[in-house]
Short mmCIF file of C-alpha atoms and ligand atoms in Angstrom, two decimals:
data_model
loop_
_atom_site.label_atom_id
_atom_site.label_comp_id
_atom_site.label_asym_id
_atom_site.label_seq_id
_atom_site.Cartn_x
_atom_site.Cartn_y
_atom_site.Cartn_z
CA MET A 231 -173.95 -9.11 273.36
CA LYS A 232 -174.76 -6.92 271.16
CA LYS A 233 -173.28 -6.65 267.36
CA LEU A 234 -170.46 -4.85 266.21
CA ILE A 235 -169.99 -3.69 262.54
CA ILE A 236 -166.58 -2.06 262.06
CA ALA A 237 -166.14 -0.26 258.28
CA ASN A 238 -162.66 -0.30 257.96
CA TRP A 239 -162.08 2.13 255.03
CA LYS A 240 -158.31 1.61 254.97
CA MET A 241 -156.56 4.49 252.60
CA ASN A 242 -159.83 5.38 250.53
CA MET A 243 -162.29 8.04 250.33
CA THR A 244 -162.03 11.79 250.22
CA SER A 245 -163.98 14.39 252.08
CA VAL A 246 -166.74 14.50 249.35
CA ASP A 247 -167.67 10.98 249.08
CA VAL A 248 -167.99 10.80 252.90
CA VAL A 249 -171.65 12.37 253.36
CA PRO A 250 -173.28 10.72 250.64
CA PHE A 251 -172.48 7.67 251.60
CA LEU A 252 -173.49 8.44 255.13
CA GLU A 253 -176.60 9.66 253.93
CA GLU A 254 -177.26 6.28 252.15
CA ILE A 255 -176.38 4.26 254.99
CA PHE A 256 -178.09 6.04 257.51
CA PRO A 257 -181.70 4.28 257.29
CA SER A 258 -180.11 1.20 257.75
CA VAL A 259 -177.67 2.47 260.46
CA GLU A 260 -181.11 3.64 262.48
CA ALA A 261 -182.95 0.58 261.95
CA SER A 262 -180.03 -1.88 263.02
CA ASN A 263 -179.59 -3.72 266.23
CA ALA A 264 -175.61 -3.19 265.72
CA ASP A 265 -173.37 -0.94 267.15
CA ILE A 266 -171.69 0.69 263.60
CA VAL A 267 -168.34 2.01 263.71
CA ILE A 268 -167.02 4.10 260.92
CA ALA A 269 -163.05 3.93 260.52
CA PRO A 270 -161.75 6.28 257.89
CA SER A 271 -157.88 7.80 257.46
CA PHE A 272 -156.69 10.53 259.76
CA PRO A 273 -157.86 13.41 257.45
CA LEU A 274 -161.19 12.12 257.33
CA LEU A 275 -162.26 11.95 261.20
CA SER A 276 -163.45 15.40 261.55
CA VAL A 277 -165.57 14.85 258.15
CA VAL A 278 -166.89 11.96 259.56
CA ARG A 279 -167.11 13.48 263.58
CA GLY A 280 -169.43 16.40 261.90
CA GLN A 281 -172.21 13.45 260.77
CA LEU A 282 -171.99 12.28 264.51
CA GLU A 283 -175.35 13.06 265.11
CA LYS A 284 -176.45 10.12 263.53
CA PRO A 285 -176.33 6.65 265.67
CA LEU A 286 -172.87 5.97 264.68
CA MET A 287 -169.71 6.37 266.00
CA LEU A 288 -166.03 6.91 264.97
CA GLY A 289 -163.21 4.58 264.92
CA ALA A 290 -159.19 5.34 264.19
CA GLN A 291 -157.43 2.79 261.64
CA ASP A 292 -154.28 3.37 264.11
CA VAL A 293 -153.10 4.86 266.87
CA SER A 294 -149.15 6.30 268.64
CA ALA A 295 -147.47 4.16 270.72
CA PHE A 296 -146.48 7.75 272.29
CA SER A 297 -148.70 9.99 274.22
CA LYS A 298 -147.05 13.41 272.87
CA GLY A 299 -143.71 14.64 271.78
CA ALA A 300 -141.72 14.94 269.03
CA TYR A 301 -143.38 11.69 267.22
CA THR A 302 -143.89 13.18 263.01
CA GLY A 303 -146.41 11.44 261.84
CA ASP A 304 -148.15 9.84 264.43
CA VAL A 305 -151.36 10.67 265.89
CA ALA A 306 -151.53 10.24 269.66
CA ALA A 307 -154.73 9.01 271.44
CA GLU A 308 -155.49 12.05 272.98
CA GLN A 309 -156.09 13.92 269.69
CA LEU A 310 -158.35 11.21 268.70
CA VAL A 311 -160.66 11.35 271.70
CA ASP A 312 -160.66 14.79 270.59
CA MET A 313 -162.28 14.08 267.17
CA ARG A 314 -164.60 11.74 269.15
CA VAL A 315 -163.25 8.86 268.22
CA LYS A 316 -164.22 6.04 270.37
CA PHE A 317 -162.02 2.78 268.64
CA ALA A 318 -158.92 2.26 267.85
CA ILE A 319 -157.71 -0.38 264.89
CA VAL A 320 -154.18 -1.69 266.47
CA GLY A 321 -152.09 -4.12 264.22
CA HIS A 322 -153.86 -4.50 261.33
CA SER A 323 -151.74 -7.06 259.08
CA GLU A 324 -151.07 -4.59 256.43
CA ARG A 325 -149.36 -2.29 259.67
CA ARG A 326 -147.60 -5.39 260.61
CA ALA A 327 -146.25 -6.27 256.84
CA GLN A 328 -145.87 -2.73 255.42
CA HIS A 329 -144.85 -1.43 258.81
CA ASN A 330 -143.52 -4.21 260.90
CA GLU A 331 -145.30 -3.58 263.81
CA THR A 332 -144.87 -6.25 266.14
CA ASN A 333 -147.31 -7.68 269.06
CA ALA A 334 -145.07 -5.36 271.81
CA LEU A 335 -145.67 -2.50 269.68
CA CYS A 336 -149.03 -3.40 269.43
CA ASN A 337 -149.05 -3.40 273.35
CA GLU A 338 -147.66 -0.20 273.62
CA LYS A 339 -150.36 1.11 271.56
CA MET A 340 -153.32 -0.45 273.07
CA LEU A 341 -152.01 0.88 276.63
CA ARG A 342 -151.82 4.22 274.91
CA ALA A 343 -155.66 4.05 273.46
CA LEU A 344 -156.63 2.49 277.13
CA GLU A 345 -155.13 5.12 279.01
CA ALA A 346 -157.27 7.81 276.79
CA GLY A 347 -160.21 6.00 276.81
CA ILE A 348 -160.10 4.52 273.77
CA THR A 349 -161.01 0.79 272.89
CA PRO A 350 -158.48 -1.51 270.81
CA VAL A 351 -159.53 -3.36 268.30
CA TYR A 352 -156.59 -5.83 268.10
CA CYS A 353 -156.49 -7.37 265.22
CA ILE A 354 -154.69 -10.76 265.08
CA GLY A 355 -154.39 -13.94 262.54
CA GLU A 356 -152.17 -16.24 260.61
CA SER A 357 -150.79 -16.23 257.25
CA ALA A 358 -151.40 -18.73 254.44
CA GLU A 359 -148.09 -20.42 254.98
CA GLU A 360 -149.10 -20.75 258.88
CA LYS A 361 -152.47 -21.79 258.09
CA LYS A 362 -151.16 -24.60 255.64
CA ASN A 363 -148.50 -25.53 258.42
CA GLY A 364 -151.66 -26.03 261.19
CA GLU A 365 -150.08 -23.11 263.13
CA THR A 366 -153.62 -21.49 263.22
CA LEU A 367 -154.34 -21.62 267.06
CA ALA A 368 -150.10 -21.51 267.87
CA VAL A 369 -150.16 -18.02 266.15
CA VAL A 370 -153.41 -16.50 267.31
CA LYS A 371 -152.60 -17.67 271.19
CA LYS A 372 -149.05 -15.95 270.83
CA GLN A 373 -150.31 -12.44 269.29
CA LEU A 374 -152.88 -12.51 271.95
CA LYS A 375 -150.39 -13.29 274.51
CA GLU A 376 -147.93 -10.85 273.59
CA GLY A 377 -150.38 -8.22 272.81
CA LEU A 378 -152.53 -8.38 275.44
CA LYS A 379 -149.70 -8.03 278.23
CA ASN A 380 -150.72 -5.97 281.51
CA ILE A 381 -154.06 -5.28 279.59
CA ASP A 382 -157.63 -5.77 280.97
CA THR A 383 -159.18 -8.28 278.42
CA SER A 384 -162.35 -7.02 278.99
CA LYS A 385 -161.75 -3.28 277.46
CA VAL A 386 -160.69 -4.76 274.77
CA ILE A 387 -161.95 -5.92 271.14
CA VAL A 388 -160.33 -8.67 269.01
CA ALA A 389 -160.93 -9.29 265.56
CA TYR A 390 -159.42 -12.58 263.76
CA GLU A 391 -158.23 -11.62 260.77
CA PRO A 392 -156.70 -14.71 258.69
CA VAL A 393 -154.30 -12.75 256.44
CA TRP A 394 -155.06 -14.61 253.72
CA ALA A 395 -158.68 -13.67 253.76
CA ILE A 396 -158.13 -10.24 253.42
CA GLY A 397 -159.15 -8.43 250.06
CA THR A 398 -159.05 -12.51 248.75
CA GLY A 399 -162.61 -13.05 248.28
CA VAL A 400 -162.04 -16.25 249.92
CA THR A 401 -163.14 -17.06 253.51
CA PRO A 402 -162.06 -19.73 256.78
CA THR A 403 -165.38 -22.27 256.85
CA ALA A 404 -167.66 -21.96 259.41
CA GLU A 405 -166.17 -24.66 261.45
CA GLU A 406 -162.70 -22.70 261.44
CA ILE A 407 -164.17 -19.65 262.00
CA GLU A 408 -165.70 -20.95 265.16
CA THR A 409 -163.23 -23.00 266.54
CA THR A 410 -160.07 -19.98 266.45
CA HIS A 411 -162.93 -17.88 267.91
CA ALA A 412 -163.47 -20.19 270.78
CA ALA A 413 -159.87 -20.49 271.10
CA ILE A 414 -159.83 -16.61 271.74
CA ARG A 415 -162.63 -16.44 273.77
CA LYS A 416 -161.10 -18.50 276.41
CA ILE A 417 -158.15 -16.22 276.67
CA VAL A 418 -159.92 -13.13 276.59
CA GLY A 419 -163.00 -13.97 278.52
CA ALA A 420 -166.55 -13.78 278.26
CA HIS A 421 -166.92 -9.98 277.88
CA ALA A 422 -164.36 -9.26 275.18
CA ARG A 423 -165.86 -8.86 271.60
CA ILE A 424 -164.46 -10.75 268.78
CA LEU A 425 -164.87 -9.67 265.80
CA TYR A 426 -164.38 -11.52 262.19
CA GLY A 427 -162.63 -9.77 259.19
CA GLY A 428 -161.44 -11.08 255.90
CA SER A 429 -163.43 -10.93 252.67
CA ALA A 430 -166.96 -10.18 254.70
CA ASN A 431 -169.21 -9.23 252.64
CA GLU A 432 -173.24 -8.41 252.05
CA LYS A 433 -173.45 -12.36 250.91
CA ASN A 434 -171.79 -13.80 253.76
CA ALA A 435 -172.39 -11.70 256.60
CA ALA A 436 -175.61 -13.17 257.92
CA GLU A 437 -173.97 -16.66 258.08
CA ILE A 438 -170.70 -15.63 259.62
CA LEU A 439 -172.86 -13.64 262.34
CA HIS A 440 -174.48 -16.63 263.57
CA ILE A 441 -171.28 -18.21 264.43
CA THR A 442 -170.65 -18.85 268.07
CA ASN A 443 -168.51 -16.05 269.71
CA VAL A 444 -168.78 -13.96 266.21
CA ASP A 445 -169.65 -10.59 268.22
CA GLY A 446 -169.69 -8.81 264.78
CA LEU A 447 -167.30 -8.27 261.82
CA LEU A 448 -164.37 -6.05 260.77
CA VAL A 449 -165.18 -4.92 256.86
CA GLY A 450 -162.91 -3.71 254.42
CA SER A 451 -163.80 -3.38 250.35
CA ALA A 452 -167.76 -4.21 251.09
CA SER A 453 -167.35 -1.42 253.39
CA LEU A 454 -166.68 1.01 250.48
CA ASN A 455 -169.67 0.36 248.84
CA SER A 456 -172.86 2.45 250.50
CA HIS A 457 -175.31 -0.50 249.12
CA LYS A 458 -172.97 -3.51 250.49
CA PHE A 459 -172.31 -2.17 253.58
CA ALA A 460 -176.25 -1.26 254.38
CA SER A 461 -177.12 -4.31 253.28
CA ILE A 462 -174.19 -5.96 255.97
CA ILE A 463 -175.74 -3.86 258.71
CA GLN A 464 -179.25 -4.97 257.84
CA THR A 465 -178.61 -8.45 258.87
CA VAL A 466 -178.34 -7.71 262.40
P1 13P B 972 -161.59 -6.89 253.02
O1 13P B 972 -163.18 -7.27 253.87
O2 13P B 972 -161.32 -6.26 251.67
O3 13P B 972 -161.17 -8.60 252.60
O4 13P B 972 -160.34 -6.68 254.24
C1 13P B 972 -160.61 -7.05 255.76
C2 13P B 972 -159.77 -5.93 256.59
O5 13P B 972 -158.55 -5.75 256.42
C3 13P B 972 -161.01 -5.30 257.69
O6 13P B 972 -159.80 -4.53 258.24
#
């Protein structure tokens, strides 16, 4: 399966940062065998879109659970399609924690994305407490069961992002990633890509990408630095 590297810029960058960043990573993007996606904040979608003659694809960090209407602050899947967005991150742990997003809400968001032709990137993963209690696989299975209800699993991307690994510089061991990804694979089948996210960087990318059932990376802070992100891309 072709590897997929997604830059989740979170709530960072402004319009002046975008063009120099993309110019700096472009040689690595062109030389890479991976699919590369940039997921900026909504206001920057049109700025990145202006650079899309380059072999990059565009992702959004969220999508509304509603298709259109009186939902102030929401962004509809159809509006994302209008911006040439191909992927939408759904259920990131920051949104689950800060905006109380549930598996059921994520399910609605993914249904809207798929109806519009956007591939959802469904984020799952256990908290530090759940890991300590040995609940990792149970948590992940529940998130998949509830989040992917009535969804053709071959049409989604799953990102395993242990909450305790995000922004901490700590990652699970290769064995832990392999075990969890194997459990996810059993549920989503052979055709869904399964990404790893959580402190993925230019130093550990090659090792993580070699783990069985790791089909790519969802990169946070290391995706904000063009040199670091370019070297991640170069590992593929
Ligand atoms: P970091 O790479 O900064 O740990 O963030 C990971 C993440 O949340 C990507 O969605």
